[in-house]
Coordinates of C-alpha atoms in Angstrom, one line a residue:
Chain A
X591 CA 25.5 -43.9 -78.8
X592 CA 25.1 -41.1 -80.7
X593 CA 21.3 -41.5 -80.2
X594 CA 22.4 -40.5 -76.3
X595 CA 24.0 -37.4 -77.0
X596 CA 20.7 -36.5 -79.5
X597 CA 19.0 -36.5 -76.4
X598 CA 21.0 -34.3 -74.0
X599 CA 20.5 -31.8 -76.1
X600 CA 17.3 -32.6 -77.3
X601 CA 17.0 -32.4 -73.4
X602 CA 18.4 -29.0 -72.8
X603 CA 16.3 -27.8 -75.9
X604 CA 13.3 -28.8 -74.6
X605 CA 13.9 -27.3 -71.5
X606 CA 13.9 -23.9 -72.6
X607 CA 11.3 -24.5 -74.6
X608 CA 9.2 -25.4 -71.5
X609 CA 10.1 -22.5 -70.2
X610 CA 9.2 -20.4 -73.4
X611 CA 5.9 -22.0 -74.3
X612 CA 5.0 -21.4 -70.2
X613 CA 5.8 -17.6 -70.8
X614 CA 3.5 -17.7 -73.5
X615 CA 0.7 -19.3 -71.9
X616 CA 1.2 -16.7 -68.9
X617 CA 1.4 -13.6 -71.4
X618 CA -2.0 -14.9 -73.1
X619 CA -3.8 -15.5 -69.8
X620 CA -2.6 -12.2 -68.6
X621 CA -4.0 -10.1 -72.0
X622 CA -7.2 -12.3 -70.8
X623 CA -7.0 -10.8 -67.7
X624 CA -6.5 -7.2 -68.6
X625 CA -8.0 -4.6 -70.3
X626 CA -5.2 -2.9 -72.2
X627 CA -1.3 -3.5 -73.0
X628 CA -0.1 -1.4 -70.8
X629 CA -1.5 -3.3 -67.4
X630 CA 0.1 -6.2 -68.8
X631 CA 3.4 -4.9 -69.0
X632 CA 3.1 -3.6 -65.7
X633 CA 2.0 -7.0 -64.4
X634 CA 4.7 -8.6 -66.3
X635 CA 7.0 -6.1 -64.5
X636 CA 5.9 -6.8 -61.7
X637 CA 6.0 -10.5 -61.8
X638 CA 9.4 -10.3 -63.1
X639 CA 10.5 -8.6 -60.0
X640 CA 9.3 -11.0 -57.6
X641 CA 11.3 -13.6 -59.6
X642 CA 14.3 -11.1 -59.8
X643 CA 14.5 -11.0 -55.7
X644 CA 14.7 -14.5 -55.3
X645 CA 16.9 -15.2 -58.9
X646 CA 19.8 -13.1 -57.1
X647 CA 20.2 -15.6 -54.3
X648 CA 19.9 -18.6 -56.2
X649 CA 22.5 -17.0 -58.9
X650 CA 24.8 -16.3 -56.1
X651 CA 24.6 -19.6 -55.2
X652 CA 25.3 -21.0 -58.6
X653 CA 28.3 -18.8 -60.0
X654 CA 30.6 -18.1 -56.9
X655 CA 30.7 -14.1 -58.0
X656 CA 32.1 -11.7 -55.9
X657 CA 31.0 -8.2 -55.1
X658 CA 31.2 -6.6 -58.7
X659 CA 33.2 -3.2 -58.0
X660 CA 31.6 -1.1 -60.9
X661 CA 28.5 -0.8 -63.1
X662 CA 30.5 -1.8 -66.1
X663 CA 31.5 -5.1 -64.1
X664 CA 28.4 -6.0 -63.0
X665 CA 27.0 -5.5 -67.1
X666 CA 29.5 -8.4 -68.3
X667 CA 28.8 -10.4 -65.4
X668 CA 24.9 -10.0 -66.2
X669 CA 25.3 -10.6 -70.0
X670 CA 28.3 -13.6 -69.6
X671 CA 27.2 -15.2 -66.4
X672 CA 23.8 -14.8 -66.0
X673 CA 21.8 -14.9 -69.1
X674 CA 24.6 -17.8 -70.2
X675 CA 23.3 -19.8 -67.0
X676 CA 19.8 -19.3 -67.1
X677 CA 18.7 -18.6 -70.5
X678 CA 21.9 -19.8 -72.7
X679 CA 22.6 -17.0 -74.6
X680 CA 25.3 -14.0 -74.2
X681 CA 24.2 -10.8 -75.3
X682 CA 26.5 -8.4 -76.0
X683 CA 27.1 -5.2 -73.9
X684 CA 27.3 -2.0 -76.0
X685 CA 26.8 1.7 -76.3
X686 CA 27.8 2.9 -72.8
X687 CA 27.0 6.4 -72.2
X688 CA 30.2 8.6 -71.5
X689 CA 29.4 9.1 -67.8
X690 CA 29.7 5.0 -67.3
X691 CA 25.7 4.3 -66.1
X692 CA 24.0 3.5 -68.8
X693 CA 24.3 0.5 -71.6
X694 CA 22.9 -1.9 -73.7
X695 CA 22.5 -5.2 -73.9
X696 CA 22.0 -6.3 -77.4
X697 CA 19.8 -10.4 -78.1
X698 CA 20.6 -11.5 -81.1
X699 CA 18.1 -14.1 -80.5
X700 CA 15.5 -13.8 -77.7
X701 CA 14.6 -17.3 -76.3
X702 CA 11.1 -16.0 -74.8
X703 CA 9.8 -15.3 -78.6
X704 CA 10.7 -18.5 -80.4
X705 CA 7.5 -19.1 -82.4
X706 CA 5.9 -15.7 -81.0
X707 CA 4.1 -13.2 -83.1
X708 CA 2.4 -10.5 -81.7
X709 CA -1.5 -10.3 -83.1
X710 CA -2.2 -6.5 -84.5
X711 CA -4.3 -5.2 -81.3
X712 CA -1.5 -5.4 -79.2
X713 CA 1.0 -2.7 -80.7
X714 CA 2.0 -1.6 -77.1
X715 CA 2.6 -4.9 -75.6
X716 CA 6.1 -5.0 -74.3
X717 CA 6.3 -9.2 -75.1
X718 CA 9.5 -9.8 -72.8
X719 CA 8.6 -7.0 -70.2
X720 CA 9.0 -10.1 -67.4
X721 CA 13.0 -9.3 -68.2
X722 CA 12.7 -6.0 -67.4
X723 CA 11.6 -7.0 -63.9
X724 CA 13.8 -9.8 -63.2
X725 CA 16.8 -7.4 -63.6
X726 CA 15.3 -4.6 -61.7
X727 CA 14.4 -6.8 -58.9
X728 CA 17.6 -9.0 -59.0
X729 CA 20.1 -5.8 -58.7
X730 CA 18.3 -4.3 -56.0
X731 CA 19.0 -7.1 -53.8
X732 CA 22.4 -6.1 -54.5
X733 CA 21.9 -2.5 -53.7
X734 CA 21.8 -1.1 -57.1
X735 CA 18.5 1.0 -58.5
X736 CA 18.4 0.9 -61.7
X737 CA 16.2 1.1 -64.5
X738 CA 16.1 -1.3 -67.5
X739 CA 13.4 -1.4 -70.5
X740 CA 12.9 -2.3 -73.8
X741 CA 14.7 -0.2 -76.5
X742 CA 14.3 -2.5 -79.5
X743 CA 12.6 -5.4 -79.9
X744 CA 12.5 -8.1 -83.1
X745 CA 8.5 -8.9 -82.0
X746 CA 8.2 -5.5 -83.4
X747 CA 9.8 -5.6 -86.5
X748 CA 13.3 -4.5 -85.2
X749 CA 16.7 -6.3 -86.4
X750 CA 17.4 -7.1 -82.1
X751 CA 16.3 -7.5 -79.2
X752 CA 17.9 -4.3 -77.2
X753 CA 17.7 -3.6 -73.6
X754 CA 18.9 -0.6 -72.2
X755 CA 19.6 -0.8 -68.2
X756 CA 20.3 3.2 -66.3
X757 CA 22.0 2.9 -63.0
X758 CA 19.7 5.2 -60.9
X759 CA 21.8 5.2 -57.4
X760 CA 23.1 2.9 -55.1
X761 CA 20.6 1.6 -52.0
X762 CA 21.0 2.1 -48.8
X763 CA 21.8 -1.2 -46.8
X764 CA 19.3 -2.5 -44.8
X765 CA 19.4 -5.5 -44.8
X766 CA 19.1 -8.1 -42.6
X767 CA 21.9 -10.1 -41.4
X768 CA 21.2 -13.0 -43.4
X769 CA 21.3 -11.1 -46.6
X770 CA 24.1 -9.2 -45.8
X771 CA 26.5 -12.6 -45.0
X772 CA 24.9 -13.3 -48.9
X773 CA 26.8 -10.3 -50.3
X774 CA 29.9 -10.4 -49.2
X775 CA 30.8 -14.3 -48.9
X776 CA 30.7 -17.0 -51.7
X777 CA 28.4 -19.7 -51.5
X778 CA 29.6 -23.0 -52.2
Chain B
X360 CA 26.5 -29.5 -54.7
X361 CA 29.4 -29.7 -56.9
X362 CA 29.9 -26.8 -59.6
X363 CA 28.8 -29.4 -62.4
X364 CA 26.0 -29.8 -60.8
X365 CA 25.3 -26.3 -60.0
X366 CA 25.5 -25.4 -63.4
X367 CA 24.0 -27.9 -65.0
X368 CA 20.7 -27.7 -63.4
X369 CA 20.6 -23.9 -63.7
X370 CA 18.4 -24.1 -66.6
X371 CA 15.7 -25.8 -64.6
X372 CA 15.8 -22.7 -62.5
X373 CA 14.2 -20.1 -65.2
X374 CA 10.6 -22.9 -65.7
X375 CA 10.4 -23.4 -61.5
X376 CA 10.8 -19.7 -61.1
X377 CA 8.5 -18.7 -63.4
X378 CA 5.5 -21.5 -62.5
X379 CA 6.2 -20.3 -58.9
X380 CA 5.2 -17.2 -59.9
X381 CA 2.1 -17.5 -62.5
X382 CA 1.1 -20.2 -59.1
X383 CA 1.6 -16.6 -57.0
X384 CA -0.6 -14.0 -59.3
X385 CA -3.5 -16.8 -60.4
X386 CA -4.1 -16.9 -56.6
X387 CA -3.4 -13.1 -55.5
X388 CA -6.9 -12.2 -56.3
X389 CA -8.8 -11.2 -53.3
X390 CA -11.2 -14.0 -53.3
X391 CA -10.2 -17.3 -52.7
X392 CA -12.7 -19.6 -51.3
X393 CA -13.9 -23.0 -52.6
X394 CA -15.2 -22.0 -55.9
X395 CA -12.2 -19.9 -57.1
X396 CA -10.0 -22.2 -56.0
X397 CA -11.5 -24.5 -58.1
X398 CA -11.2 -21.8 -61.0
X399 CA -7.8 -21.0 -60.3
X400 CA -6.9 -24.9 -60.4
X401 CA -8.3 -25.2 -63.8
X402 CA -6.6 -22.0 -65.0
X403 CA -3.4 -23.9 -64.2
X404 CA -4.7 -26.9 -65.6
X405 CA -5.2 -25.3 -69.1
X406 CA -2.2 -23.5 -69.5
X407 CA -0.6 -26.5 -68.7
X408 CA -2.5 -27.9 -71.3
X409 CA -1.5 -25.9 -74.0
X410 CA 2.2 -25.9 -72.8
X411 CA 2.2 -29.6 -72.9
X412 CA 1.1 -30.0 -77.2
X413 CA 3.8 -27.7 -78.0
X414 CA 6.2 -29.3 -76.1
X415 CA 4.8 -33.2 -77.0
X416 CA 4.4 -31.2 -81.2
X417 CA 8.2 -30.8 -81.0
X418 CA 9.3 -33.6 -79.4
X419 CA 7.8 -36.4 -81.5
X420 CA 8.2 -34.6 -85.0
X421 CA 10.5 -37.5 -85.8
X422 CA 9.2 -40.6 -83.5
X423 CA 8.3 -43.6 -85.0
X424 CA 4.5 -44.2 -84.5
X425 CA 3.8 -45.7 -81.4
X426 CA 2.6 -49.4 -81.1
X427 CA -0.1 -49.0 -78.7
X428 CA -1.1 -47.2 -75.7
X429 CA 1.0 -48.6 -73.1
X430 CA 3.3 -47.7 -75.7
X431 CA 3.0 -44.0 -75.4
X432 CA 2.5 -44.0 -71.7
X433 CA 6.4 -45.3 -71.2
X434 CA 7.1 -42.5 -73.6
X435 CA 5.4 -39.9 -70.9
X436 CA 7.2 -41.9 -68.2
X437 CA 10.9 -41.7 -69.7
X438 CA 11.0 -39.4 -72.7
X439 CA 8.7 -36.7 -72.2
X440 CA 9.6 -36.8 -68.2
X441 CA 13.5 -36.5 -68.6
X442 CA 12.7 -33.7 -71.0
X443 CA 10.7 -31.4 -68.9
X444 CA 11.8 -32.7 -65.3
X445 CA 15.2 -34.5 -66.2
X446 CA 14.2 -37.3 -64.7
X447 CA 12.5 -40.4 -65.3
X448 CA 8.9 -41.4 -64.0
X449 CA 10.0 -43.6 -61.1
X450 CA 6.9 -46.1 -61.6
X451 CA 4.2 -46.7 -64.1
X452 CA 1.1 -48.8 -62.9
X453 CA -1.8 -49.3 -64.8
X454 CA -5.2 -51.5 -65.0
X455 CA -4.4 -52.2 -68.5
X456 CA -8.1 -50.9 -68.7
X457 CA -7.6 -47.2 -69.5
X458 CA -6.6 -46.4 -65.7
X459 CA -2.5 -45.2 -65.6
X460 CA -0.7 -43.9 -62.6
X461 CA 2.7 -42.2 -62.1
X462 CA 4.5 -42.1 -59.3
X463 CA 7.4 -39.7 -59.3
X464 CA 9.0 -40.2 -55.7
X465 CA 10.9 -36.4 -55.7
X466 CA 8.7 -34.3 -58.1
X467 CA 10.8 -31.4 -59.2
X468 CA 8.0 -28.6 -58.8
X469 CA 7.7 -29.6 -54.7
X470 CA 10.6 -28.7 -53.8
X471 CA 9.3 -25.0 -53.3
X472 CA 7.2 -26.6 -50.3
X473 CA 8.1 -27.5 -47.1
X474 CA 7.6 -30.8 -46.1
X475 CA 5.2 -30.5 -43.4
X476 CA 2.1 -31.5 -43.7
X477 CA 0.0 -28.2 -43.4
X478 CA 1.6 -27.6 -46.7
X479 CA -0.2 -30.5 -48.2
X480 CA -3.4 -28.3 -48.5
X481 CA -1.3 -26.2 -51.1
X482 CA 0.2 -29.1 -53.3
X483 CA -2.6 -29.0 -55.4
X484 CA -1.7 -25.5 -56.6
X485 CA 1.8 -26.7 -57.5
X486 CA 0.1 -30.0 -59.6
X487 CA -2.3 -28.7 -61.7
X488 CA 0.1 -27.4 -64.2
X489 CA 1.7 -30.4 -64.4
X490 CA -1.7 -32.8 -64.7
X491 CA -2.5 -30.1 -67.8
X492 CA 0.7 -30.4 -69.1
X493 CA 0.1 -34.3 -69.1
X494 CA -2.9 -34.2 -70.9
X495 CA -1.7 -31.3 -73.4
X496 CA 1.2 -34.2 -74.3
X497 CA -1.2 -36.9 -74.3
X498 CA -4.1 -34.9 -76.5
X499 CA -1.3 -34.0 -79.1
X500 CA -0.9 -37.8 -79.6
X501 CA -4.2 -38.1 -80.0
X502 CA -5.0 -39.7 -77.0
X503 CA -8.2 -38.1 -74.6
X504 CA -7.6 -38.2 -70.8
X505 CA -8.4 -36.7 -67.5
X506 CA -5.3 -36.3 -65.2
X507 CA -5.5 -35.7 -61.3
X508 CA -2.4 -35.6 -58.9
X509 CA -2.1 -36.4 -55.5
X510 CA 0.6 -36.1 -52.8
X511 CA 1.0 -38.0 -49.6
X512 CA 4.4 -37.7 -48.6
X513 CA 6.1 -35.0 -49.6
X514 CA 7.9 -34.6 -52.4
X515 CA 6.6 -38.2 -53.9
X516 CA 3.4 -37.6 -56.0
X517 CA 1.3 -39.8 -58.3
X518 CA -0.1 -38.5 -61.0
X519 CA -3.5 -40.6 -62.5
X520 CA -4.1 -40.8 -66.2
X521 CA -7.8 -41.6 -67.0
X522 CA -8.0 -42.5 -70.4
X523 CA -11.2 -41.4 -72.2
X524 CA -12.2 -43.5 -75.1
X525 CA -13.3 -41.0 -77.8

């Protein structure tokens, strides 16, 4: 019996584990595939937002969240909800500037760099920069531009993992009615 | 689907998302005719590869040695399966002369295709990792192999394991 329960979590370990080895493999075939570290992060940016776009719905879906009324609502739901879902870990949300639009959110442990060390011709090489993206991407399709990037990061020798997200302003909405109907109603 | 259920599979999401994507920038290169089709399949194929002896190097650190190599291919089938797709390989057929194939009737990585079949041209885009990740598991047990997948009805897929005596 208790063999069982070894292998749920076994289970759910593994599964992240898929998912972090995968992120490695992309990472190497992408500094393969360019020339510096600095089209890599863009690339991982990029492919971070395509995710992000699509992750909203599907976390809509999944969590039965309303329409967040401030920035500060949306950061907890972000750090409980979100990265507790997909990733399993709750970072903490910290060092809000006074005018409410910018914070942090601070990894203790980063699941994408279990096992990761960066080799020394890649000082620049934002590992995690896929993050980034998926964020970006994921609040625009709720209407909110922000900007998020790395401020700290344990690859490099830092004590955490810190990412630091700016509300830029709020989008215009365009969208189209199926979207829209996503926004307001829950999903069940 | 019920809110356990929602949940629970929510971890899945992060892998399917992300092999959706690396499936989406292998193939966004301008040129995709025959031959780089070809190269882009083994791209997959490789990463896959390495992806799989990681995964396989931390999931047997404390399995008991396997008997033989039917043995290890009911491991792929149940063990290493539920792991990475929570479910089991639904059947296991095999010439007992080095030739194995898996049948999974509702492969998880599928179900970002529509059914119909002028999809089917683009399954083998969403197998390849998969076939490497089976022969990255299989190469950290020391076994050699070639895998190939196939689909014929959507989202049931068989996977053949071609075992290469070394």
């Amino acid at each position: 019996m208790s063999r069982q329960s070894n292998r749920t979590t076994d289970s759910k370990k593994m599964n992240s584990e898929l998912f972090t080895l995968t992120y490695g493999a992309l990472v190497t075939q992408l500094c393969k595939d360019y020339e510096n570290d600095e089209e890599v992060n863009k690339q991982l940016d990029k492919m971070g937002y395509n995710i992000g776009v699509r992750l909203i719905e599907d976390f809509l879906s999944r969590s039965s969240i309303g329409r967040c009324q401030d920035f500060r609502e949306t950061a907890d739901v972000i750090a409980k909800v979100a990265f507790k879902m997909y990733l399993g870990i709750t970072p903490s949300v910290t060092n809000w500037s006074p005018a409410g639009d910018e914070f942090s959110l601070i990894l203790e442990n980063n699941p994408l760099v279990d096992f990761v060390e960066l080799p020394d011709n890649h000082n620049t090489l934002v590992y995690s920069n896929l993050l980034c993206g998926v964020l970006r991407g994921a609040l625009e399709m709720v209407q909110m531009a922000v900007d998020v990037k790395f401020a700290q990061d344990t690859l490099r020798g830092d004590n955490v993992t810190e990412i630091r997200m700016k509300f830029i302003k709020r989008i215009e909405e365009n969208l189209p009615a199926r979207l829209s109907h996503m926004r307001n109603t829950v999903r069940g | 689907l019920s809110a356990w259920r929602r949940t629970r599979m929510a971890d899945e999401a992060p892998f399917q998302f992300l092999h959706n994507e690396v499936i989406q920038y292998i193939y966004t290169s301008a040129e995709n005719g025959e031959t780089e089709n070809g190269r882009h399949i083994a791209t997959l194929e490789n990463m896959g590869f390495r992806v799989g002896q990681g995964l396989m190097e931390r999931l047997t650190k404390d399995a008991a040695r396997f008997k033989d190599e039917l043995d290890i291919m009911k491991f792929v089938c149940k063990d290493f399966w539920t792991c990475v797709f929570k479910k089991q390989i639904d059947n296991l057929r095999t010439n007992h002369q080095g030739i194995y194939v898996l049948q999974d009737n509702k492969f998880r990585l599928l179900s970002q295709l529509s059914a119909g079949k002028q999809y089917l041209e683009h399954a083998p885009k969403y197998l390849a990792f998969t076939c490497g990740l089976v022969r990255g598991a299989l190469s950290n047990l020391g076994v050699k192999s070639i895998v190939t997948a196939e689909v014929s009805i959507m989202p049931a897929c068989k996977f053949q394991i071609m075992i290469q005596k070394m």
